Short mmCIF file of C-alpha atoms and ligand atoms in Angstrom, two decimals:
data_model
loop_
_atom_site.label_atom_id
_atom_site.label_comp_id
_atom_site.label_asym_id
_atom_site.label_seq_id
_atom_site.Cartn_x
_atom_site.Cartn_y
_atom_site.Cartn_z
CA UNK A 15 59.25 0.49 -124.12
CA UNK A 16 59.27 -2.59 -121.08
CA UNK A 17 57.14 -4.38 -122.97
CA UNK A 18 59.12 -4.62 -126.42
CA UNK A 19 62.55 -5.26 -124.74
CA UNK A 20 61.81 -9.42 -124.24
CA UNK A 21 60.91 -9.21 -127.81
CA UNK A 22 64.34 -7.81 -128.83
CA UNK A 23 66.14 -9.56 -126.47
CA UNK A 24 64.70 -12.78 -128.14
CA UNK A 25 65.38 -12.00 -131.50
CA UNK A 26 69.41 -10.90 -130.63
CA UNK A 27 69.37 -14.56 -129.03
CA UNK A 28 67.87 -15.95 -132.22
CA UNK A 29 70.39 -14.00 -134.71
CA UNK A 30 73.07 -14.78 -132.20
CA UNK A 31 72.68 -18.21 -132.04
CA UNK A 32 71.79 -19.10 -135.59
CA UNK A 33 75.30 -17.19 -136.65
CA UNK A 34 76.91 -19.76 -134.28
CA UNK A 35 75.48 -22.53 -135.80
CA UNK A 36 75.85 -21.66 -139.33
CA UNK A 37 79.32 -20.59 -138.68
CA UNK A 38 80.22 -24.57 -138.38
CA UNK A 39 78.96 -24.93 -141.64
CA UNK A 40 82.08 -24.30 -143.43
CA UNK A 41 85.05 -26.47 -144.87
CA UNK A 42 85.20 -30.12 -145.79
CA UNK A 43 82.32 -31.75 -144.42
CA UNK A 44 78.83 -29.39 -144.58
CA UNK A 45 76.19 -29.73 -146.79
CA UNK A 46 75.82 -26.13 -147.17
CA UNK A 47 79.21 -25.15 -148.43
CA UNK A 48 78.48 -27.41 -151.77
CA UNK A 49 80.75 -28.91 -154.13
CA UNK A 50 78.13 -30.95 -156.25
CA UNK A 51 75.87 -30.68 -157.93
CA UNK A 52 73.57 -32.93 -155.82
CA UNK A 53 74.95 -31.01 -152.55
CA UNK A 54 73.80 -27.64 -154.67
CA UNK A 55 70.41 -28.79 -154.68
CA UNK A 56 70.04 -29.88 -151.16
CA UNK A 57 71.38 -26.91 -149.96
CA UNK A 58 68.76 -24.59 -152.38
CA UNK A 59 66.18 -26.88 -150.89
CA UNK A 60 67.59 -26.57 -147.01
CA UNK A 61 67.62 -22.51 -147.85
CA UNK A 62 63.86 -21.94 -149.32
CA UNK A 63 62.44 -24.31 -146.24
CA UNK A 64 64.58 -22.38 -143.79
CA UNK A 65 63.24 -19.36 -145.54
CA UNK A 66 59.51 -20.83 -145.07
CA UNK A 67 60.15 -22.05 -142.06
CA UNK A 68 61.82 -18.54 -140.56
CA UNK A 69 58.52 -16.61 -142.36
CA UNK A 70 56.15 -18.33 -140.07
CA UNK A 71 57.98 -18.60 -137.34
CA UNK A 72 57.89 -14.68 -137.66
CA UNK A 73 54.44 -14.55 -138.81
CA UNK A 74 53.45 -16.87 -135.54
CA UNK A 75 55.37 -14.41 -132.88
CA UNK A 76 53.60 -11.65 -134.75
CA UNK A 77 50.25 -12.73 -134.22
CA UNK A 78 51.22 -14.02 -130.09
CA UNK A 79 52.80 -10.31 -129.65
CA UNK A 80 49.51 -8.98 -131.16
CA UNK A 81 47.07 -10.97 -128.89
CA UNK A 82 49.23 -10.28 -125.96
CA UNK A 83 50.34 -7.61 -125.72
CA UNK A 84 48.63 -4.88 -128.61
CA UNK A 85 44.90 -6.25 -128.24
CA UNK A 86 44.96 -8.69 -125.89
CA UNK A 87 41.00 -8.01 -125.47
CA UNK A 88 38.19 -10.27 -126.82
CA UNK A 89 37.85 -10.69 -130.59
CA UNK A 90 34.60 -10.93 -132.06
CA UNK A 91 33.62 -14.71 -133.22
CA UNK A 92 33.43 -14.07 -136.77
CA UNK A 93 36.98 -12.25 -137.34
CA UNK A 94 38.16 -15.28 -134.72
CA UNK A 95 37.01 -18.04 -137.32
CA UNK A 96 38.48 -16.00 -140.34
CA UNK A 97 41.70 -15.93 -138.39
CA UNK A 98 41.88 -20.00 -137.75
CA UNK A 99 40.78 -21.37 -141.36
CA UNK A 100 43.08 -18.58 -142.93
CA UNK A 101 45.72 -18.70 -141.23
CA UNK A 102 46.09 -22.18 -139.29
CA UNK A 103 44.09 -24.23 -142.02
CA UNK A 104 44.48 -22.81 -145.66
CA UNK A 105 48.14 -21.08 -144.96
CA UNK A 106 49.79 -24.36 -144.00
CA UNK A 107 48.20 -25.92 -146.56
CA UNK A 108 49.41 -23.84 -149.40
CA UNK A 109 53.08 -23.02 -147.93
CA UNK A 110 53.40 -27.01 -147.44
CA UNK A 111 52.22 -28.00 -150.75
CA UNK A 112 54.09 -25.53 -152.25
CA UNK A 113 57.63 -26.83 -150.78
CA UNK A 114 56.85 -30.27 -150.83
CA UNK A 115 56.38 -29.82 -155.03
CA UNK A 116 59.48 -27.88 -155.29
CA UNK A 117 61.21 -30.55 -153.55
CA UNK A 118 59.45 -33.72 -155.35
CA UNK A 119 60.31 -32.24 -158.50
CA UNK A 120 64.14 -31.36 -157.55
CA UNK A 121 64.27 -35.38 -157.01
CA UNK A 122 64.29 -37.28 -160.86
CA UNK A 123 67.22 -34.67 -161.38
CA UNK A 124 69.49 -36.13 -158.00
CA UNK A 125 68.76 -39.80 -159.51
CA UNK A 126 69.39 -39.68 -162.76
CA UNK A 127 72.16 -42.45 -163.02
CA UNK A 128 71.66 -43.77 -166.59
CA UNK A 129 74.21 -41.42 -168.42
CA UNK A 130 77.28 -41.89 -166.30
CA UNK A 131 80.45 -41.25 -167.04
CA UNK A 132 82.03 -43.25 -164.28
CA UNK A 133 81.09 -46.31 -161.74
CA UNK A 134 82.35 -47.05 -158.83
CA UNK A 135 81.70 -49.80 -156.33
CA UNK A 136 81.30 -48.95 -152.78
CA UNK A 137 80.36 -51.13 -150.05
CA UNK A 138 80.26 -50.76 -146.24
CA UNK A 139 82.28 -53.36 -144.23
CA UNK A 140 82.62 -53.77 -140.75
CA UNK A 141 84.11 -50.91 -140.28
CA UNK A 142 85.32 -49.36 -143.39
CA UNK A 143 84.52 -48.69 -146.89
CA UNK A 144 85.87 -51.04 -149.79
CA UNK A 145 85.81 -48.91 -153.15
CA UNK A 146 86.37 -50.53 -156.77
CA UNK A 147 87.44 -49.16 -159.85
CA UNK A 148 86.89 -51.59 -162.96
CA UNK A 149 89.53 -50.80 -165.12
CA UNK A 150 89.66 -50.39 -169.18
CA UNK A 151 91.78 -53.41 -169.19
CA UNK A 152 89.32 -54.94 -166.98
CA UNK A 153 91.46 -55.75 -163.95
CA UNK A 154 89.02 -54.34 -160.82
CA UNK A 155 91.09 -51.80 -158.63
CA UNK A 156 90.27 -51.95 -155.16
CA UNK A 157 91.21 -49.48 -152.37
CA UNK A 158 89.62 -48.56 -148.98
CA UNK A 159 88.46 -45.53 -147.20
CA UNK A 160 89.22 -43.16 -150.24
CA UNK A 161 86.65 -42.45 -153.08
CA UNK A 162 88.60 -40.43 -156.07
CA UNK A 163 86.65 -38.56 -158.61
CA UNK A 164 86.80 -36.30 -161.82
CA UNK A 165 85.82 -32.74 -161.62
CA UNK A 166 83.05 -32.45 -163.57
CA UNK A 167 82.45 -36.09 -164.50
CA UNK A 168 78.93 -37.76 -163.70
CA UNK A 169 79.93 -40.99 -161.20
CA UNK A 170 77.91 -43.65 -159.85
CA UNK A 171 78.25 -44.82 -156.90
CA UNK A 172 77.00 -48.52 -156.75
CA UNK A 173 75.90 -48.91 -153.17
CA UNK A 174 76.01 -52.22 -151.37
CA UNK A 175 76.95 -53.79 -148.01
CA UNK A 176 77.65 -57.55 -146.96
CA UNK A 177 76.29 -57.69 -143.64
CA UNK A 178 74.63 -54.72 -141.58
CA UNK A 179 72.95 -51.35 -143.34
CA UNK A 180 75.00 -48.61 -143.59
CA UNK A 181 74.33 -45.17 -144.98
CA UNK A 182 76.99 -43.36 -147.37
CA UNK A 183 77.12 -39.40 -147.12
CA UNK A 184 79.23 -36.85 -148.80
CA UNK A 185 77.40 -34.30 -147.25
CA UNK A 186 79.70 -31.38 -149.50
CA UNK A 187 79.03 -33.20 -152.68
CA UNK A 188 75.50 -34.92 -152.69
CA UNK A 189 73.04 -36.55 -150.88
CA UNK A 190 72.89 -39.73 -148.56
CA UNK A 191 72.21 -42.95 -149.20
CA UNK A 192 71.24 -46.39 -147.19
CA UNK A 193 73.84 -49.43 -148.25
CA UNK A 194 71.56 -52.55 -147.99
CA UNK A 195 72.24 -55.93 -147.88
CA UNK A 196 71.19 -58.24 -150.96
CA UNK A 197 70.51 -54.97 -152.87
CA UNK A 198 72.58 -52.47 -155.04
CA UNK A 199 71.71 -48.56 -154.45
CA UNK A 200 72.55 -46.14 -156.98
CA UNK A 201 74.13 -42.59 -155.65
CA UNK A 202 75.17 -39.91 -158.37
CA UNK A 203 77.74 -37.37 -157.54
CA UNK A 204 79.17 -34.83 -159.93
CA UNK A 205 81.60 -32.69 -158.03
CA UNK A 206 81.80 -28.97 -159.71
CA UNK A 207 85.12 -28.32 -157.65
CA UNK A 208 88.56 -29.55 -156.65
CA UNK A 209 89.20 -30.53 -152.58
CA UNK A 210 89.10 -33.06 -150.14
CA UNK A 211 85.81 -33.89 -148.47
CA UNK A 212 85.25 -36.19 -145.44
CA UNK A 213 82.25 -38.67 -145.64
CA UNK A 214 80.97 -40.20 -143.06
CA UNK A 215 78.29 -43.45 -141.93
CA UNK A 216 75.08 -41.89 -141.43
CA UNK A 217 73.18 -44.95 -140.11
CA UNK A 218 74.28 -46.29 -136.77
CA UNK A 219 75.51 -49.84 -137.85
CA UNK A 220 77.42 -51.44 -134.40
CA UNK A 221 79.91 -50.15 -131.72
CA UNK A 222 82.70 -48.87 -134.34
CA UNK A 223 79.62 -46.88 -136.39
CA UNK A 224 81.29 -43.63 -135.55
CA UNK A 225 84.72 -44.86 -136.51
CA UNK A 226 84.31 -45.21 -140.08
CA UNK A 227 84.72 -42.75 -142.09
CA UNK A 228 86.69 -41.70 -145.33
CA UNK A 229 88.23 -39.23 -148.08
CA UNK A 230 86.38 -38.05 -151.21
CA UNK A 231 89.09 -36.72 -153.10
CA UNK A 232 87.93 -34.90 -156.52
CA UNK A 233 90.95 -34.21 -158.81
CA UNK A 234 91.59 -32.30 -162.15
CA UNK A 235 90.24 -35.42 -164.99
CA UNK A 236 93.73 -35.79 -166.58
CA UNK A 237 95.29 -36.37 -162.79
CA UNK A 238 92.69 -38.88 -161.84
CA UNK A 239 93.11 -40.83 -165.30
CA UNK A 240 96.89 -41.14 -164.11
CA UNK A 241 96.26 -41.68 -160.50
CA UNK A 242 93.77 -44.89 -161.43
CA UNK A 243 96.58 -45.55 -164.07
CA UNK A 244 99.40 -45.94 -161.03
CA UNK A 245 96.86 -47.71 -158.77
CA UNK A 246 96.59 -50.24 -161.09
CA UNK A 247 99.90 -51.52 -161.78
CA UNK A 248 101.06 -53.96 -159.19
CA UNK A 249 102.63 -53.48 -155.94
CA UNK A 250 106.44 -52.52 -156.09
CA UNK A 251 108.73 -54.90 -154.77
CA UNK A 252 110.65 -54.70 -151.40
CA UNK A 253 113.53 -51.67 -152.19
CA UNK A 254 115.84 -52.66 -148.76
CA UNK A 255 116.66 -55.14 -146.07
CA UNK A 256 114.15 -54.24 -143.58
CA UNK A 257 111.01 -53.78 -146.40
CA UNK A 258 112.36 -57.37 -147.47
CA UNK A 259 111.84 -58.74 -143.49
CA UNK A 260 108.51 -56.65 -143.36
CA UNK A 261 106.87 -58.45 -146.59
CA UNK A 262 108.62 -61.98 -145.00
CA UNK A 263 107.08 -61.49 -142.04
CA UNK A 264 104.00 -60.29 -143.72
CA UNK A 265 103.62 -63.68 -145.54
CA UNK A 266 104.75 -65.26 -141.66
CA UNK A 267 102.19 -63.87 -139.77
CA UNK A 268 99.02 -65.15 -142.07
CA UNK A 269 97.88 -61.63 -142.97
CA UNK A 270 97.90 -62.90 -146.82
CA UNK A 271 94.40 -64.61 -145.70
CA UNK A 272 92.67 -61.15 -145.16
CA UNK A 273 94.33 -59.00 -147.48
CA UNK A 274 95.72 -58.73 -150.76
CA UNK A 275 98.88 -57.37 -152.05
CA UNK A 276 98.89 -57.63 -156.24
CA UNK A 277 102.26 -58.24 -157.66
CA UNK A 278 102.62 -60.65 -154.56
CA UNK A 279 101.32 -63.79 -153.26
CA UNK A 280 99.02 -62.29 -150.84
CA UNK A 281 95.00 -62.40 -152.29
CA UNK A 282 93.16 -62.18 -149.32
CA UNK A 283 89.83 -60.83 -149.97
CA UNK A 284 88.17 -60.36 -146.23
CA UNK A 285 90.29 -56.95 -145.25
CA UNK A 286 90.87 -53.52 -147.71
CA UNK A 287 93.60 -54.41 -150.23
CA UNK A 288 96.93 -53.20 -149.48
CA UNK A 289 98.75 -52.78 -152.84
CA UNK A 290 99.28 -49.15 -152.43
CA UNK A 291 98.22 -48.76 -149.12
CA UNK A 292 100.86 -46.23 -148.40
CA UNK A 293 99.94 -43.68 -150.96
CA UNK A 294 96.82 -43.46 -148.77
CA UNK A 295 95.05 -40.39 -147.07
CA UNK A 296 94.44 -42.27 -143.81
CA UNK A 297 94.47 -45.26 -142.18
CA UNK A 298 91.65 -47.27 -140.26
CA UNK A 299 89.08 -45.59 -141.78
CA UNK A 300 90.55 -41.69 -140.97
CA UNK A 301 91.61 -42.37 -137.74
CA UNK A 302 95.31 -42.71 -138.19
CA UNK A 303 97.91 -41.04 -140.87
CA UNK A 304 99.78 -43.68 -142.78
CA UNK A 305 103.85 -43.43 -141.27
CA UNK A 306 105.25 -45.84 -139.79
CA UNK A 307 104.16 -44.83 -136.34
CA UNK A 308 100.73 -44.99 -137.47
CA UNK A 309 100.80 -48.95 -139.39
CA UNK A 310 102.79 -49.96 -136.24
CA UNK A 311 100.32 -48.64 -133.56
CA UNK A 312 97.42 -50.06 -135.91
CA UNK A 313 98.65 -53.49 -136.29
CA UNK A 314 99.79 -53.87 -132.73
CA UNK A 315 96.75 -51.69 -131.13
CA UNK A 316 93.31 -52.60 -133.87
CA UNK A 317 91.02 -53.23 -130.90
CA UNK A 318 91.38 -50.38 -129.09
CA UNK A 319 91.61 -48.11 -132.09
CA UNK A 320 88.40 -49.72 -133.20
CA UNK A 321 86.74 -51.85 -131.11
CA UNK A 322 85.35 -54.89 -132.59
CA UNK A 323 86.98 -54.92 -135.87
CA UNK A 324 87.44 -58.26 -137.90
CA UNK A 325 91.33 -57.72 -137.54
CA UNK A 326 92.78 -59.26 -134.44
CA UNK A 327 95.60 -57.57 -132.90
CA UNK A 328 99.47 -58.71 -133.24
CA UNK A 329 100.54 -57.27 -130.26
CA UNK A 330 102.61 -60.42 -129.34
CA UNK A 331 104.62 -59.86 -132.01
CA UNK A 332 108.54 -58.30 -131.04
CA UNK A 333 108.40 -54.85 -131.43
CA UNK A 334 111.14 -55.18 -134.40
CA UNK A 335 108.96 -57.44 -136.11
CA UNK A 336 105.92 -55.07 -136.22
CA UNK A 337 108.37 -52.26 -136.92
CA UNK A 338 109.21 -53.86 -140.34
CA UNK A 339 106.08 -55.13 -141.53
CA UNK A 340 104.83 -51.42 -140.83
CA UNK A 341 108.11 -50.01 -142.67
CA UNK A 342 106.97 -52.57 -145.44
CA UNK A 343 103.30 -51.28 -145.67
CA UNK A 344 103.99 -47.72 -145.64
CA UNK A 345 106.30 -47.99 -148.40
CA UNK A 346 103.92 -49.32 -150.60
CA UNK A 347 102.82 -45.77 -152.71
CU1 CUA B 4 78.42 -47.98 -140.99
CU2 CUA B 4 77.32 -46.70 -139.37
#
C-alpha cells in the first residue's frame, strides 16, 4: 500500500496539471480549438503524438515501477538483451517512423496553394503587418493589422517582409510561416468557421517583436465581398469643423509622407494606409482600440507604446491640435 501511494500521487499531479494547461487552450488564439482546415490538421497531428508520446511515457514508468519496486532482483542476461533491442531499439524505431509518415504525408495537403480562391499580400513591417487586397477593378486595397477572409474560401497568403524575418501564425486557423526578405512564402488558410482570431509574430524580430500582433477576421462570403467593396472606395471627406482642422493639420504636420489617405492628397507609402483606419479592430498593431482617446494617446505617445517604431512622436503638438487630427482619423470608417 506505501509503496503505490508516490505512484498515485504522481499521476493526480500529472492529470492535474495537464487539465490546467489544456484548459488555456480555448478561445481566439489556440491551435487546438481549430477553425481551419490547416489548424484541423495540426491539431490531429499534436493529438496522435501526444497520444504516442503519453503511451511511452506510461510504458517507461511501467517498466521503472517493475524493476524497482515488483522485481527489483537480477535479471538473467538473455531476457536483459531481449528487453533493450525490443524495447529501447526496435520500439522507438517503429513508433517514430510511424508518426513521422503520418505527419510527412499530412504536409502536400497544408501547401497546396495552386487552386486558390483568394490572395492576399501580407508583409511584416517594423512593427506591424501591411495586408493587400488586389481588387477586380484592379486598384490594390491596403489595410494594416487586420487579415479578412471568406468562410470556406481557399486564401493565400503571399508572405514577404522588407527588412528583418518575421514569422506569421494564426495558430486557430493554420500553420506558421517565416516572412523572408527577397523571397515570397506561400501560407494557405481555409477557415471552416465564423470569429475573430488573434495572430501573432512567432519569430523574435527586434525590441517591439512582442508588440505586433493582429485580427483574422473570417466573415460570411457575401459580407466580406461588401466589406472589400466599402474598403475600396475612397476616404470620405471631412463631415464638421473640427474633422476639417484634423485633416488640415494632418496635411500640416507632414504625416502625408508616411501614410496614405485615398480620396486625399496624402500617398505616403512608408506607414499602414489610413483610408478607413477608423473602421478598424485595433490600433498599433492590437495594442490600442481606435476612439479618439486611443489615436490621440498613439500619436502623441508612439515610443512608449512601441518602442522603436518608424513613427516619431508629436507630442509637441497643442493638445487641441492632436485632439482633432485624432477626431479626424477615427472618423474615417
Ligand atoms: Cu515580427 Cu517578431
Amino acid at each position: 500500500m506505501i509503496r503505490g501511494r508516490p505512484t498515485k500521487l504522481c499521476l493526480v499531479f500529472a492529470t492535474l496539471l495537464g487539465a490546467l494547461v489544456l484548459g488555456g487552450c480555448e478561445g481566439g488564439q489556440s491551435a487546438l480549438h481549430p477553425a481551419g482546415r490547416g489548424a484541423e490538421d495540426i491539431a490531429q497531428l499534436f493529438w496522435w503524438m501526444w497520444s504516442g508520446a503519453a503511451l511511452i511515457w506510461l510504458a517507461v514508468m511501467a517498466i521503472a515501477f517493475y524493476a524497482t519496486q515488483a522485481r527489483p532482483e537480477a535479471h538473467s542476461e538473455a531476457g536483459a538483451r531481449w528487453l533493450i533491442l525490443g524495447a529501447g531499439v526496435a520500439f522507438p524505431i517503429v513508433l517514430l517512423t510511424v508518426l513521422l509518415m503520418y505527419g510527412l504525408a499530412m504536409m502536400p495537403g497544408l501547401s497546396a496553394t495552386a487552386d486558390a480562391d483568394l490572395r492576399i499580400e501580407v508583409a511584416g513591417e517594423q512593427w506591424w503587418w501591411r495586408v493587400r487586397y488586389q481588387t477586380e477593378e484592379g486598384e490594390a486595397v491596403e489595410l494594416a493589422n487586420e487579415i479578412r477572409l471568406p468562410v470556406g474560401r481557399r486564401v493565400v497568403l503571399e508572405l514577404s517582409s522588407p527588412d528583418v524575418i518575421h514569422s506569421f501564425w494564426v495558430p486557430s486557423l493554420g500553420g506558421k510561416m517565416d516572412m523572408i526578405p527577397g523571397r515570397v512564402n506561400q501560407l494557405l488558410l481555409e477557415p471552416t468557421r465564423t470569429g475573430v482570431f488573434r495572430g501573432v509574430c512567432a519569430e523574435y524580430c527586434g525590441s517591439s517583436h512582442a508588440l505586433m500582433k493582429f485580427e483574422a477576421v473570417v466573415m460570411p462570403v457575401d459580407e466580406f465581398d461588401s466589406w472589400l467593396a466599402a474598403q475600396a472606395q475612397p476616404a470620405q471627406p471631412p463631415q464638421d469643423e473640427a474633422a476639417r482642422r484634423g485633416m488640415q493639420a494632418f496635411a500640416r504636420n507632414g504625416c502625408s509622407a508616411c501614410h496614405a489617405i485615398r480620396g486625399t492628397e496624402a500617398d505616403g507609402i512608408m506607414g499602414p494606409d489610413l483610408t478607413h483606419v477608423g473602421s478598424r479592430l485595433t490600433l498599433a498593431a492590437g495594442i490600442l482600440g481606435t476612439d479618439v482617446d486611443d489615436f490621440t494617446h498613439w500619436i502623441a505617445q508612439t515610443h512608449r507604446i512601441k518602442p522603436d517604431a518608424y513613427m516619431p512622436a508629436f507630442d509637441m503638438l497643442p493638445e487641441q491640435e492632436l485632439r482633432d487630427m485624432a477626431y479626424y482619423l477615427s472618423e474615417l470608417e
